[in-house]
Coordinates of C-alpha atoms and ligand atoms in Angstrom, one line a residue:
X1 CA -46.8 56.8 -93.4
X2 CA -48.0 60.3 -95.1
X3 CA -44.2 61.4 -94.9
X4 CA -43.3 58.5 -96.6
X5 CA -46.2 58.8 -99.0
X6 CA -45.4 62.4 -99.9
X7 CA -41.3 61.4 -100.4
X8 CA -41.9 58.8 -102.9
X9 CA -44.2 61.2 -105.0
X10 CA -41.4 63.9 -104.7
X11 CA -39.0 61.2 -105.6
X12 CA -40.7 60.2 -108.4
X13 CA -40.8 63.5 -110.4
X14 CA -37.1 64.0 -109.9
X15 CA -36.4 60.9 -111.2
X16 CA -38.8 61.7 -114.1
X17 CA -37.4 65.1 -114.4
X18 CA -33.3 63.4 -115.1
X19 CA -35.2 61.3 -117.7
X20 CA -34.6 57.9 -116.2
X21 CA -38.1 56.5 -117.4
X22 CA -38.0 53.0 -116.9
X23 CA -37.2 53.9 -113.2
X24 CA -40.2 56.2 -112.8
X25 CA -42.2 53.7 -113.6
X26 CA -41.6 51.6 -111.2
X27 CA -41.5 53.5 -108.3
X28 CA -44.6 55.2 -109.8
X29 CA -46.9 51.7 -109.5
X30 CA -45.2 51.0 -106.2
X31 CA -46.3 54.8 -105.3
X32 CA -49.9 54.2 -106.2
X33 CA -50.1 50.8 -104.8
X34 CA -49.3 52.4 -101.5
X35 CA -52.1 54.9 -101.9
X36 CA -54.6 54.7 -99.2
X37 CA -58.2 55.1 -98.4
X38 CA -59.3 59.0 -97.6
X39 CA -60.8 58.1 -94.4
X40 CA -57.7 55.8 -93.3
X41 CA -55.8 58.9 -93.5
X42 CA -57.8 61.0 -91.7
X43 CA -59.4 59.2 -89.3
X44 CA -57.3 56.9 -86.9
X45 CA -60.0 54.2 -85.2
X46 CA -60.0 54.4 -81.6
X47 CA -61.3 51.0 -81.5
X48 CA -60.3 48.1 -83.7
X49 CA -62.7 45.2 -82.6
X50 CA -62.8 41.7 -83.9
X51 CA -66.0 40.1 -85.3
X52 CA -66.2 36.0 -85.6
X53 CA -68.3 34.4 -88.1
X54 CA -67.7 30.9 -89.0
X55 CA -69.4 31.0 -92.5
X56 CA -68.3 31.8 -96.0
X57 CA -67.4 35.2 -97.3
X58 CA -70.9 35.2 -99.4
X59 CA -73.0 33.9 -96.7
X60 CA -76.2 36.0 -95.5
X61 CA -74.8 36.2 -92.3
X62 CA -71.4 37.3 -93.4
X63 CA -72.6 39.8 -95.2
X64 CA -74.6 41.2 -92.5
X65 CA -71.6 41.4 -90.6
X66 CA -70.0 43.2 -93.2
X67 CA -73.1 45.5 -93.6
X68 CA -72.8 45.9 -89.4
X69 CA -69.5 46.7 -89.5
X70 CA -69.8 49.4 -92.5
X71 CA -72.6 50.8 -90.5
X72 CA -70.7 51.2 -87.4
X73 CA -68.3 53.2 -88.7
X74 CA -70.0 55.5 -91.2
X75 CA -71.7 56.2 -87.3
X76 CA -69.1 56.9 -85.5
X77 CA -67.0 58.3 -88.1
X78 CA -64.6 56.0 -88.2
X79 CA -63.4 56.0 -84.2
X80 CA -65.2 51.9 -84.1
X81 CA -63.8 49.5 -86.9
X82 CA -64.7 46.3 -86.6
X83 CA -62.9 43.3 -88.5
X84 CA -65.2 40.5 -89.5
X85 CA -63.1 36.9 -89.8
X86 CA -65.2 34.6 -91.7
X87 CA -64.9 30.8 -92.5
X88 CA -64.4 30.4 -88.8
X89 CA -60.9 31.1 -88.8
X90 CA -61.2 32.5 -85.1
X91 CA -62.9 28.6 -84.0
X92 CA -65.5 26.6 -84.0
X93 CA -68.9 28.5 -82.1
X94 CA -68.0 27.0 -78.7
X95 CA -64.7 28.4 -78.3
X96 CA -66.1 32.0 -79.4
X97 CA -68.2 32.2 -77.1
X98 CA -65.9 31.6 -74.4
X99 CA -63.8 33.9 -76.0
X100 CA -66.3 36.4 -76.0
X101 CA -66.8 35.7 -72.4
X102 CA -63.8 36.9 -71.3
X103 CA -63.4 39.5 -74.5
X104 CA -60.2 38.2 -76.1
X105 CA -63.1 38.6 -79.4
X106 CA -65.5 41.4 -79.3
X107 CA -68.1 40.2 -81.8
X108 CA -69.9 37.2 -83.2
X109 CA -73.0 35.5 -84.3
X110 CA -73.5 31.9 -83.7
X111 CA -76.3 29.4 -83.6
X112 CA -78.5 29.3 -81.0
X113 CA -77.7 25.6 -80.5
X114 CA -74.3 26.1 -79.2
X115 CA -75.3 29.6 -77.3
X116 CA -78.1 27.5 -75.6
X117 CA -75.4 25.4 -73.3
X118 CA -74.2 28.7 -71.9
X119 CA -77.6 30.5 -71.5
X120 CA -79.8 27.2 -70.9
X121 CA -83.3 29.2 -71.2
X122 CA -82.8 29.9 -74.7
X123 CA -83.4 26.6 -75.8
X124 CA -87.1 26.9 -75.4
X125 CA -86.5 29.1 -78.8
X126 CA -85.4 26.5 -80.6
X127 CA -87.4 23.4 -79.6
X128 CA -88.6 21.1 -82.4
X129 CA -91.8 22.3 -84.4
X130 CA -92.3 25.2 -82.3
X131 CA -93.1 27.4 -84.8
X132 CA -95.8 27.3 -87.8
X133 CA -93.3 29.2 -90.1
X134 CA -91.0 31.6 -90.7
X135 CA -93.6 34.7 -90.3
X136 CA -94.8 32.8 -86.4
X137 CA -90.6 32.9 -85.6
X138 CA -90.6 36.8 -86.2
X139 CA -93.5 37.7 -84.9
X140 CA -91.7 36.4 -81.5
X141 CA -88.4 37.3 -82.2
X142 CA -89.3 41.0 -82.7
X143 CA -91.8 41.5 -80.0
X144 CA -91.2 41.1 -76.3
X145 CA -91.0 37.6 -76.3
X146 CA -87.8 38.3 -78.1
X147 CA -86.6 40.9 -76.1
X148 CA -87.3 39.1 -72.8
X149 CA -85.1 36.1 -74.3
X150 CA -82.2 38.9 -75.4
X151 CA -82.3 39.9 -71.4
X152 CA -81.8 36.3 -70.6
X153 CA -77.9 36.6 -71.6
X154 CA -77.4 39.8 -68.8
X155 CA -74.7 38.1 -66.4
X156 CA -73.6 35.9 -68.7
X157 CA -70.5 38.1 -70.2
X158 CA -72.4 38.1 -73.1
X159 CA -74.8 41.2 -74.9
X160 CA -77.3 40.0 -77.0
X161 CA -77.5 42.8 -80.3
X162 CA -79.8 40.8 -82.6
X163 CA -81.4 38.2 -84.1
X164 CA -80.6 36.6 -87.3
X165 CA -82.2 34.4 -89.9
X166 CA -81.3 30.7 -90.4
X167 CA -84.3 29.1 -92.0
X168 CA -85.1 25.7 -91.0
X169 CA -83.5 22.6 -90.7
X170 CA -83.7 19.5 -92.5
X171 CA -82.1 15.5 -92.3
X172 CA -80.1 14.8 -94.9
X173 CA -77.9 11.3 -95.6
X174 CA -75.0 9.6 -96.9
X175 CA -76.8 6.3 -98.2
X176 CA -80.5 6.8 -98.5
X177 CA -83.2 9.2 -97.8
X178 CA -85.0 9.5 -94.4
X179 CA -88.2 9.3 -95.6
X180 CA -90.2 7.9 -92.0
X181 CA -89.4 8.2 -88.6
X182 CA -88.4 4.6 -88.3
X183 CA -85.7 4.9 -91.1
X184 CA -83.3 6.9 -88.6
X185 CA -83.3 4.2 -85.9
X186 CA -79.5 3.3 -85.8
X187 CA -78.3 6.2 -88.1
X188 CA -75.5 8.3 -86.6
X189 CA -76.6 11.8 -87.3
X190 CA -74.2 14.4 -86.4
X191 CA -75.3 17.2 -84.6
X192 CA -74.4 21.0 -83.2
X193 CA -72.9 20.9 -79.8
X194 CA -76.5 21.3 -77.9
X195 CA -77.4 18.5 -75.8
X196 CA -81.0 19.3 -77.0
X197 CA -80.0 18.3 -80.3
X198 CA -78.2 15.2 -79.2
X199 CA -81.3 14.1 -76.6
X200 CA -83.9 15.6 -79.9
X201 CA -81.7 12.7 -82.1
X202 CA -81.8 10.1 -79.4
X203 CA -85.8 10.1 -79.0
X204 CA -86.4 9.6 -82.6
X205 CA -83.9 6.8 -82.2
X206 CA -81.3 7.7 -83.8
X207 CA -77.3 7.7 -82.4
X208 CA -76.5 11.5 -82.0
X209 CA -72.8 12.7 -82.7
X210 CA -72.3 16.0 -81.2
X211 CA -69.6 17.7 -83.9
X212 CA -68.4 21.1 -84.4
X213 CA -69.5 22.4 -87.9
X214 CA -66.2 22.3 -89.1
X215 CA -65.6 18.7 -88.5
X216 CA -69.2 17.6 -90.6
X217 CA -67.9 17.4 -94.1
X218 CA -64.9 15.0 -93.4
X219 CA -67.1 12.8 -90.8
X220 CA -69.7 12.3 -93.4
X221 CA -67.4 11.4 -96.4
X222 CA -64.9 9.2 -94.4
X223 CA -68.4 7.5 -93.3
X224 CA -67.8 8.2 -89.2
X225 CA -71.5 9.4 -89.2
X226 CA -74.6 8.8 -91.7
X227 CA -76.2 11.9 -91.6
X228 CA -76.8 15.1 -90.5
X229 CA -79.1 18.0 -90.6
X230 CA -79.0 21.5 -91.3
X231 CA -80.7 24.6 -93.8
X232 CA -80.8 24.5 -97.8
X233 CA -77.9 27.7 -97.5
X234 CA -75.4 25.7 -95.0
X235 CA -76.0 22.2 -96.9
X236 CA -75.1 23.9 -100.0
X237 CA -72.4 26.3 -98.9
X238 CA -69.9 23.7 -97.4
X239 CA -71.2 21.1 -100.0
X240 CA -72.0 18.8 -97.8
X241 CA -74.7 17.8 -100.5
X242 CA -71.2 16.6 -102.6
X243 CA -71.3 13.8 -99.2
X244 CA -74.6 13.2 -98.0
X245 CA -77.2 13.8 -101.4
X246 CA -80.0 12.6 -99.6
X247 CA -82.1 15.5 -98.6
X248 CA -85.3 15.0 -96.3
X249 CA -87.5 18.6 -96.1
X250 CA -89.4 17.4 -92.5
X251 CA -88.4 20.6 -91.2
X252 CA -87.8 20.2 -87.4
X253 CA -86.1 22.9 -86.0
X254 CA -86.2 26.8 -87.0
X255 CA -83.3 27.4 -84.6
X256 CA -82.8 31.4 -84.9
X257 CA -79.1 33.2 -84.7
X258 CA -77.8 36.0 -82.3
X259 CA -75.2 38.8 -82.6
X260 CA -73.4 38.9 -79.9
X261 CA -70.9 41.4 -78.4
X262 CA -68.3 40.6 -75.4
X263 CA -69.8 42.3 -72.2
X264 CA -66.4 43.1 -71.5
X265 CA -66.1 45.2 -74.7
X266 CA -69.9 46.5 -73.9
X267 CA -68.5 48.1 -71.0
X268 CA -65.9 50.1 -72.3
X269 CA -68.0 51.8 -74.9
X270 CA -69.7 55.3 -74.2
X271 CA -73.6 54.5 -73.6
X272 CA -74.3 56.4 -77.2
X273 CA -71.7 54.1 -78.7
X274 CA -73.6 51.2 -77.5
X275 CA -76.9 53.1 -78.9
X276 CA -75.2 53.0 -82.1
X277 CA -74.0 49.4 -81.9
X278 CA -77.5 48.3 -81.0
X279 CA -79.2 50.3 -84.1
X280 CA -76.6 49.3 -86.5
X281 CA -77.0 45.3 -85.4
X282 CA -80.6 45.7 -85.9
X283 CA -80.4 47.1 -89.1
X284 CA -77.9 44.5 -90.2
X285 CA -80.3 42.2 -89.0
X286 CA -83.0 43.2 -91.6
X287 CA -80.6 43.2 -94.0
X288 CA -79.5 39.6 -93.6
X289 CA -82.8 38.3 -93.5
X290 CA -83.5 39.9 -96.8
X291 CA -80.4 37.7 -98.1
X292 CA -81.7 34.8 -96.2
X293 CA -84.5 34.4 -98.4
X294 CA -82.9 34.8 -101.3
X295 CA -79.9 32.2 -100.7
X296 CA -82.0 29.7 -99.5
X297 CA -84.1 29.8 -102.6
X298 CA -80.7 29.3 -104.5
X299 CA -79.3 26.6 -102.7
X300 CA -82.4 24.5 -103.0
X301 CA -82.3 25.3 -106.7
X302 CA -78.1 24.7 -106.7
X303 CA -78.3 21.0 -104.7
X304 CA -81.3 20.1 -107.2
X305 CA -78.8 21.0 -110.5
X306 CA -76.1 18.8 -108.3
X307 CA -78.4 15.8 -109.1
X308 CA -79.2 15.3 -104.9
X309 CA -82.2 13.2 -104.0
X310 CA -84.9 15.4 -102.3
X311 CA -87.6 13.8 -100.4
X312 CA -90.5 16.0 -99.0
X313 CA -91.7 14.7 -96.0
X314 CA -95.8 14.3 -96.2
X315 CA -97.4 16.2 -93.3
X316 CA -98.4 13.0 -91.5
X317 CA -94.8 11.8 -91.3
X318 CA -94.1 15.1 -89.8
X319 CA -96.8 14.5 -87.2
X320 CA -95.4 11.6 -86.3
X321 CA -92.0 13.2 -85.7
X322 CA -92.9 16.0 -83.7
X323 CA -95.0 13.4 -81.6
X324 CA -91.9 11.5 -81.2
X325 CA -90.0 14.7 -80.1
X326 CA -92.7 15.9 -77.4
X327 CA -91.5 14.5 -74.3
X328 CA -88.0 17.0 -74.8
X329 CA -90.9 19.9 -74.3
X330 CA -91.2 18.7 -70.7
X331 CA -87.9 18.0 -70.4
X332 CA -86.4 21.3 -71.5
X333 CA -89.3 23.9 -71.0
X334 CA -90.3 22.8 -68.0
X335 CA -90.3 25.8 -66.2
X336 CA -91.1 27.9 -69.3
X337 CA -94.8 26.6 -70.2
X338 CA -96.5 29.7 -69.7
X339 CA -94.0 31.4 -72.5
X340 CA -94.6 28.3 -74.8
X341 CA -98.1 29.5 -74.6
X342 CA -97.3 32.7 -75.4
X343 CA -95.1 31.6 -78.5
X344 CA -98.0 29.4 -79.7
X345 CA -100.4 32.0 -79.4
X346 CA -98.4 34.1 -81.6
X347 CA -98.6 31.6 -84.5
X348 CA -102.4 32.1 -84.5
X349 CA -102.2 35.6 -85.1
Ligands
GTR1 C1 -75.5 26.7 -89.5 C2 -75.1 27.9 -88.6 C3 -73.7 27.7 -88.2 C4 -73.5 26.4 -87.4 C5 -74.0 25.3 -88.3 C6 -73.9 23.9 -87.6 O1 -76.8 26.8 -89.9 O2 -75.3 29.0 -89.4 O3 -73.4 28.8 -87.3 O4 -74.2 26.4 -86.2 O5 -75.4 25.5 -88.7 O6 -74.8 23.1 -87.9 O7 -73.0 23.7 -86.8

């Protein structure tokens, strides 16, 4: 490549030199189109990993991927490049998983939801009304609560690096607002691939459709499902608003994100390497969570332009809901009562 770099620069000035101009010039563009990045040239990456993220290119988490990955190899001077591949062209967030469990992808960050059928203890983070807010969810996610539930994934060919923001999660329709808990009896609401979600969708009465995100926009404007439910950034981002304008804010899941790296990859990096990876994840966690705030303020102010119907669920209706949703506590947490306490406790503080 820097032979063949050097040659066309040599071959340009003779050409210029015997005066044939209109030839210079166009090996000259093509000569500075192939000019490349310092670094590339002096630095050849020892590893080239791959990073899944099934959102947009200007999504919070996407960027923080981007931010991790720049981190990572201003760190390591280039030997670790990792390439993010957004808009879930790797899969939908069951399938990278699996591939991260056996490494054919090295990185990714996914929903909870999903991760929660392959590490079943994590669901207790993401159980209906749980938390009092956004501050409540940190002050758990950061402390050793947090960490404990990051230990949780060891054996399970996955590495949890860190945890990232995804707000909270709201109904929305196709025909008409949800605006009690009786009005989703019958609807067919579409949700992640948790059977949480699905059981959380069948105790308020409701017909749960278990769909990858992917799939939502065309089920909802083709009419195979009523609703759905999801943050202000993901309604906005994949427009599902343009399908389903009904928004209800009854907030009933916070459901946090993870960064995850294969364990197979783990274990082929040095243990300062995975020092780096670790510091760089957290870093990029801060970073999106910055951006989290920011998008979701935009998106509630970009679906309200769009004209959407937004219905804010009064705090007794939400009572009722998280009433309705309290017998998937004992189901699912269970055996995890005494961290519930913990996590509650928190909230108080
Ligand atoms: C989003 C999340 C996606 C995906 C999606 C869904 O909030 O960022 O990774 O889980 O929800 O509803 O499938």
């Amino acid at each position: 490549m820097k032979r063949n770099h050097i040659f066309s620069l040599k071959y340009v000035r003779n050409r210029m030199l015997a005066g044939i101009f209109f030839c210079a010039i166009g090996i000259g563009i093509s000569a500075c189109e192939r000019t490349e990045p310092k670094e590339a040239r002096t630095t050849a990456p020892e590893y080239v990993f791959t990073y899944a993220e099934n959102q947009a290119e200007d999504y919070p988490t996407t960027l923080g991927a981007y931010r991790f990955a720049e981190l990572v190899k201003e760190r390591t001077e280039g030997r670790i490049e990792i390439l993010v591949n957004a808009k879930g062209v790797l899969g939908d967030e069951r399938t990278i998983i699996e591939q991260l469990q056996f490494g054919g992808i090295d990185f990714a960050r996914v929903s909870l939801s999903p991760l929660s059928e392959f590490v079943s203890g994590l669901n207790v983070l993401q159980m209906p009304y749980l938390y009092t807010g956004s501050d409540h969810m940190w002050n758990v996610l950061d402390g050793d609560i947090g960490e404990e539930f990051m230990e949780l994934l060891a054996g399970s060919g996955l590495v949890g690096l860190s945890w990232y923001d995804a707000g909270v999660r709201n109904f929305y329709c196709t025909k008409t607002p949800i605006q009690k808990l009786e009005d989703i009896r019958g609807l067919r609401i579409r949700v992640q691939e948790s059977e949480l979600m699905r059981v959380m969708i069948e105790v308020l009465g409701g017909e749960a459709v278990p769909m990858a995100y992917e799939e939502v926009y065309s089920a909802l404007e083709t009419g195979t499902i009523d609703g759905a439910e999801n943050n202000w950034p993901s309604y906005e981002s994949v427009r599902h608003y343009e399908v389903a304008p009904y928004y209800s804010v009854d907030e009933h899941t916070r459901v946090p994100e993870m960064q995850l790296m294969s364990e197979y990859t783990w274990g082929k990096l040095s243990l300062e390497d995975q020092e780096i990876i670790r510091e760089c994840a957290h870093a990029s966690a801060l970073y999106e969570r910055e951006l989290w705030t920011q998008r979701a303020k935009a998106s509630e102010k970009r679906v309200r332009a769009a004209g959407c119907t937004v219905v804010e669920m009064p705090i007794e209706e939400r009572i009722r809901f998280r009433e309705a949703m309290m017998p998937i506590y004992q189901k699912y947490c269970a055996d995890y009562m005494d961290v519930i306490e913990r996590i509650e406790a928190e909230g108080e503080k």
